[in-house]
Amino acid sequence: MKKIRIQKILSESGVASRRKAEEMIKNKMVCINKKIAEIGDKADPSEDKIFVNGRLIDCNVKKHYIMLHKPRGYVSTTKDELGRKCVMHLVSDVPAKIYPVGRLDKDSEGLLLMTNDGEFLNSVIHPANSIEKRYRVTVKPKVTEEQLVTLSSGMTIDGYKTEPAKITVLKSAKDRTVLEIIIKEGRNRQIRKMCEQTGLSVARLKRVGIGQLKLGMLAPGKWRNLSPQEIKLFAKKEK
């Protein structure tokens, strides 16, 4: 097998992201066949033994890619110091340690990807890949044309100017509006902050799609494996 960079091996084995793996290498936490690894080193995962902090890494661990319908009331972390319900409780029957791909805040619901493949995780969340996230958002009170223009034009939130969003009105009532909001960034509570800044209160926020992948009819709290075709939707494009 052709030798590949050590940080890529660690990422594909679910140990850490490439960036974190590089930090581990710089901090002399990684060894290849008992020799301390350096940035730029390569290895053959089928023959070389790779250690992180003295622990032998299984480079042939089976990859898992799942779609979870996260219900409201769960945090998108592997554990929570406050004792809140975590999404990990919903995927306890997955035969591997997997991690959320990005996050949905506790009060939000919908499509959450989870995996133990660091390369896949990075390809989905990296800003350079500009993958669209689609949300169905119920806001109060009824949205005005001026608010729609503000929401779609890009806003300054926490000192950062967001990219323009795609906004579509799905339903409109006397005291509320249901919007479809599509963004590419997904910063911390971005949509909630956008709405709050325009004088709107979010009554419900549901992520219904990531890229070409749709939540569909998956029930809240349930998960399923992604198909090989769905996994390929997020494959890195070769430059």
Short mmCIF file of C-alpha atoms in Angstrom, two decimals:
data_model
loop_
_atom_site.label_atom_id
_atom_site.label_comp_id
_atom_site.label_asym_id
_atom_site.label_seq_id
_atom_site.Cartn_x
_atom_site.Cartn_y
_atom_site.Cartn_z
CA MET A 1 0.00 0.00 0.00
CA LYS A 2 1.21 3.50 -0.83
CA LYS A 3 2.42 5.49 2.17
CA ILE A 4 0.29 8.48 3.16
CA ARG A 5 0.76 11.41 5.51
CA ILE A 6 0.46 10.53 9.16
CA GLN A 7 -2.10 13.26 9.91
CA LYS A 8 -4.39 11.86 7.21
CA ILE A 9 -4.13 8.36 8.72
CA LEU A 10 -5.05 9.70 12.15
CA SER A 11 -7.97 11.64 10.71
CA GLU A 12 -9.32 8.69 8.71
CA SER A 13 -8.97 6.46 11.79
CA GLY A 14 -11.23 8.79 13.78
CA VAL A 15 -8.48 9.86 16.17
CA ALA A 16 -8.62 13.59 15.43
CA SER A 17 -9.09 16.13 12.67
CA ARG A 18 -6.08 16.78 10.45
CA ARG A 19 -5.43 20.08 12.19
CA LYS A 20 -5.58 18.46 15.63
CA ALA A 21 -3.41 15.58 14.39
CA GLU A 22 -0.79 18.09 13.24
CA GLU A 23 -0.80 19.62 16.72
CA MET A 24 -0.30 16.16 18.21
CA ILE A 25 2.66 15.56 15.91
CA LYS A 26 4.21 18.93 16.78
CA ASN A 27 3.79 18.09 20.48
CA LYS A 28 5.61 14.78 19.92
CA MET A 29 2.58 12.72 20.90
CA VAL A 30 2.72 10.51 17.79
CA CYS A 31 5.12 7.67 17.00
CA ILE A 32 5.60 5.52 13.93
CA ASN A 33 7.12 2.17 14.85
CA LYS A 34 8.40 3.69 18.13
CA LYS A 35 10.05 6.60 16.32
CA ILE A 36 8.67 10.06 17.14
CA ALA A 37 6.80 11.37 14.09
CA GLU A 38 7.43 14.74 12.49
CA ILE A 39 5.30 16.90 10.22
CA GLY A 40 5.57 15.51 6.70
CA ASP A 41 6.19 11.92 7.77
CA LYS A 42 4.29 9.20 5.95
CA ALA A 43 3.35 5.65 6.87
CA ASP A 44 1.71 2.53 5.50
CA PRO A 45 -1.32 1.87 7.76
CA SER A 46 -1.36 -1.79 6.74
CA GLU A 47 2.21 -2.40 7.90
CA ASP A 48 3.43 0.39 10.16
CA LYS A 49 2.39 0.65 13.81
CA ILE A 50 1.19 4.10 14.84
CA PHE A 51 0.97 5.19 18.46
CA VAL A 52 -0.66 8.24 20.04
CA ASN A 53 0.43 8.86 23.63
CA GLY A 54 1.70 5.29 23.72
CA ARG A 55 -1.61 3.80 22.56
CA LEU A 56 -1.60 1.68 19.40
CA ILE A 57 -4.07 3.05 16.84
CA ASP A 58 -6.32 0.71 14.88
CA CYS A 59 -5.94 2.06 11.36
CA ASN A 60 -8.45 -0.41 9.95
CA VAL A 61 -11.41 0.57 12.12
CA LYS A 62 -14.73 0.31 10.30
CA LYS A 63 -16.17 3.65 9.27
CA HIS A 64 -19.72 4.57 10.26
CA TYR A 65 -21.79 7.34 8.68
CA ILE A 66 -25.24 7.97 10.08
CA MET A 67 -28.08 10.46 9.86
CA LEU A 68 -29.86 11.26 13.13
CA HIS A 69 -33.11 13.17 13.56
CA LYS A 70 -32.12 15.14 16.65
CA PRO A 71 -35.11 16.04 18.83
CA ARG A 72 -35.36 19.26 20.77
CA GLY A 73 -33.87 19.09 24.26
CA TYR A 74 -30.68 17.24 23.31
CA VAL A 75 -27.21 18.79 23.07
CA SER A 76 -24.95 17.90 20.14
CA THR A 77 -21.93 16.85 22.19
CA THR A 78 -20.40 13.53 23.20
CA LYS A 79 -20.94 14.36 26.89
CA ASP A 80 -22.28 17.25 28.94
CA GLU A 81 -20.93 18.47 32.27
CA LEU A 82 -24.35 19.89 33.16
CA GLY A 83 -26.00 16.50 32.91
CA ARG A 84 -28.20 17.41 29.95
CA LYS A 85 -29.37 14.80 27.46
CA CYS A 86 -26.78 14.20 24.71
CA VAL A 87 -27.26 12.90 21.19
CA MET A 88 -24.91 10.05 22.11
CA HIS A 89 -27.75 8.54 24.15
CA LEU A 90 -29.74 8.18 20.91
CA VAL A 91 -26.99 6.31 19.03
CA SER A 92 -25.78 4.01 21.80
CA ASP A 93 -26.49 0.99 19.59
CA VAL A 94 -23.98 2.11 16.93
CA PRO A 95 -21.02 -0.32 17.29
CA ALA A 96 -18.35 2.42 17.30
CA LYS A 97 -17.54 5.73 18.92
CA ILE A 98 -18.92 8.37 16.58
CA TYR A 99 -18.99 12.16 16.72
CA PRO A 100 -21.46 14.86 15.64
CA VAL A 101 -20.64 16.59 12.35
CA GLY A 102 -21.21 20.20 13.35
CA ARG A 103 -23.94 21.02 15.85
CA LEU A 104 -27.57 21.84 16.41
CA ASP A 105 -28.26 23.78 19.61
CA LYS A 106 -30.38 22.23 22.37
CA ASP A 107 -33.59 23.95 21.31
CA SER A 108 -33.21 23.06 17.62
CA GLU A 109 -34.08 19.82 15.90
CA GLY A 110 -33.56 17.97 12.65
CA LEU A 111 -30.79 16.48 10.54
CA LEU A 112 -27.51 15.79 12.32
CA LEU A 113 -24.75 13.75 10.69
CA MET A 114 -22.47 11.61 12.86
CA THR A 115 -19.35 9.64 11.96
CA ASN A 116 -16.00 8.27 13.10
CA ASP A 117 -14.35 9.32 9.82
CA GLY A 118 -12.38 12.51 10.40
CA GLU A 119 -11.91 13.18 6.69
CA PHE A 120 -15.65 12.99 6.08
CA LEU A 121 -16.34 15.25 9.07
CA ASN A 122 -13.92 17.88 7.80
CA SER A 123 -15.28 17.75 4.25
CA VAL A 124 -18.78 18.56 5.54
CA ILE A 125 -17.99 21.34 8.01
CA HIS A 126 -15.03 23.08 6.34
CA PRO A 127 -16.12 26.58 5.20
CA ALA A 128 -14.15 26.28 1.96
CA ASN A 129 -16.53 23.56 0.74
CA SER A 130 -19.55 25.89 1.06
CA ILE A 131 -22.08 23.12 1.73
CA GLU A 132 -25.60 24.51 2.11
CA LYS A 133 -27.62 23.85 5.28
CA ARG A 134 -31.38 24.09 4.84
CA TYR A 135 -33.68 25.04 7.75
CA ARG A 136 -37.41 25.36 8.29
CA VAL A 137 -37.89 28.21 10.76
CA THR A 138 -41.07 29.45 12.41
CA VAL A 139 -40.74 33.04 13.61
CA LYS A 140 -42.97 35.54 15.43
CA PRO A 141 -44.46 38.00 14.65
CA LYS A 142 -45.28 38.07 10.93
CA VAL A 143 -42.22 38.93 8.84
CA THR A 144 -42.09 42.22 6.95
CA GLU A 145 -40.47 42.76 3.56
CA GLU A 146 -37.81 44.90 5.23
CA GLN A 147 -36.92 42.08 7.62
CA LEU A 148 -36.68 39.60 4.73
CA VAL A 149 -34.23 41.89 2.94
CA THR A 150 -32.14 42.26 6.09
CA LEU A 151 -32.05 38.52 6.75
CA SER A 152 -31.03 37.67 3.20
CA SER A 153 -28.40 40.38 2.71
CA GLY A 154 -25.74 39.22 5.17
CA MET A 155 -25.52 40.55 8.72
CA THR A 156 -22.86 41.45 11.25
CA ILE A 157 -23.12 38.98 14.14
CA ASP A 158 -20.60 38.81 16.98
CA GLY A 159 -18.32 41.08 14.96
CA TYR A 160 -18.43 38.86 11.87
CA LYS A 161 -20.21 39.62 8.57
CA THR A 162 -22.17 36.59 7.46
CA GLU A 163 -22.62 35.56 3.85
CA PRO A 164 -25.99 36.31 2.22
CA ALA A 165 -28.73 33.77 3.02
CA LYS A 166 -31.46 32.41 0.77
CA ILE A 167 -34.87 33.14 2.30
CA THR A 168 -38.22 31.77 1.12
CA VAL A 169 -41.59 32.37 2.77
CA LEU A 170 -43.35 29.00 3.09
CA LYS A 171 -46.39 30.05 5.15
CA SER A 172 -47.63 33.33 6.52
CA ALA A 173 -50.23 33.94 9.22
CA LYS A 174 -51.38 36.92 11.24
CA ASP A 175 -48.88 36.41 14.06
CA ARG A 176 -46.15 34.19 12.57
CA THR A 177 -44.26 33.19 9.42
CA VAL A 178 -42.67 29.91 8.37
CA LEU A 179 -39.44 30.48 6.47
CA GLU A 180 -36.99 28.32 4.61
CA ILE A 181 -33.50 29.64 5.36
CA ILE A 182 -30.44 28.33 3.54
CA ILE A 183 -26.96 29.24 4.77
CA LYS A 184 -23.47 27.89 4.09
CA GLU A 185 -21.72 28.81 7.32
CA GLY A 186 -23.60 27.51 10.34
CA ARG A 187 -21.89 29.59 13.03
CA ASN A 188 -22.96 29.23 16.67
CA ARG A 189 -26.74 29.88 16.84
CA GLN A 190 -26.41 31.88 13.64
CA ILE A 191 -30.03 31.77 12.50
CA ARG A 192 -31.37 32.55 15.98
CA LYS A 193 -29.04 35.54 16.23
CA MET A 194 -30.00 36.73 12.73
CA CYS A 195 -33.68 36.64 13.63
CA GLU A 196 -33.17 38.23 17.03
CA GLN A 197 -31.24 41.08 15.44
CA THR A 198 -34.15 41.80 13.10
CA GLY A 199 -36.73 41.76 15.90
CA LEU A 200 -38.02 38.23 15.31
CA SER A 201 -38.47 35.45 17.86
CA VAL A 202 -37.75 31.87 16.77
CA ALA A 203 -40.58 29.56 17.82
CA ARG A 204 -39.18 26.49 16.04
CA LEU A 205 -36.01 25.71 14.12
CA LYS A 206 -35.54 22.48 12.20
CA ARG A 207 -32.66 21.52 9.90
CA VAL A 208 -34.16 19.60 7.00
CA GLY A 209 -31.19 19.25 4.67
CA ILE A 210 -27.41 19.36 4.30
CA GLY A 211 -26.19 19.70 0.73
CA GLN A 212 -28.26 17.31 -1.37
CA LEU A 213 -29.09 15.15 1.66
CA LYS A 214 -32.62 15.52 3.05
CA LEU A 215 -34.03 14.52 6.44
CA GLY A 216 -37.12 13.01 4.84
CA MET A 217 -39.50 10.97 6.99
CA LEU A 218 -36.99 9.89 9.63
CA ALA A 219 -38.75 10.13 13.01
CA PRO A 220 -37.36 12.27 15.88
CA GLY A 221 -34.80 10.33 17.94
CA LYS A 222 -34.22 7.76 15.19
CA TRP A 223 -31.13 7.25 13.03
CA ARG A 224 -30.12 5.37 9.90
CA ASN A 225 -26.93 4.59 8.02
CA LEU A 226 -26.06 6.69 5.00
CA SER A 227 -25.92 4.82 1.72
CA PRO A 228 -22.64 4.71 -0.26
CA GLN A 229 -24.23 7.13 -2.74
CA GLU A 230 -25.12 9.57 0.05
CA ILE A 231 -21.59 9.39 1.48
CA LYS A 232 -20.20 10.27 -1.95
CA LEU A 233 -22.26 13.47 -1.95
CA PHE A 234 -19.75 14.89 0.54
CA ALA A 235 -16.56 13.52 -1.01
CA LYS A 236 -13.80 16.09 -1.43
CA LYS A 237 -13.50 17.42 -4.93
CA GLU A 238 -10.04 16.84 -6.37
CA LYS A 239 -8.33 20.05 -7.44
#
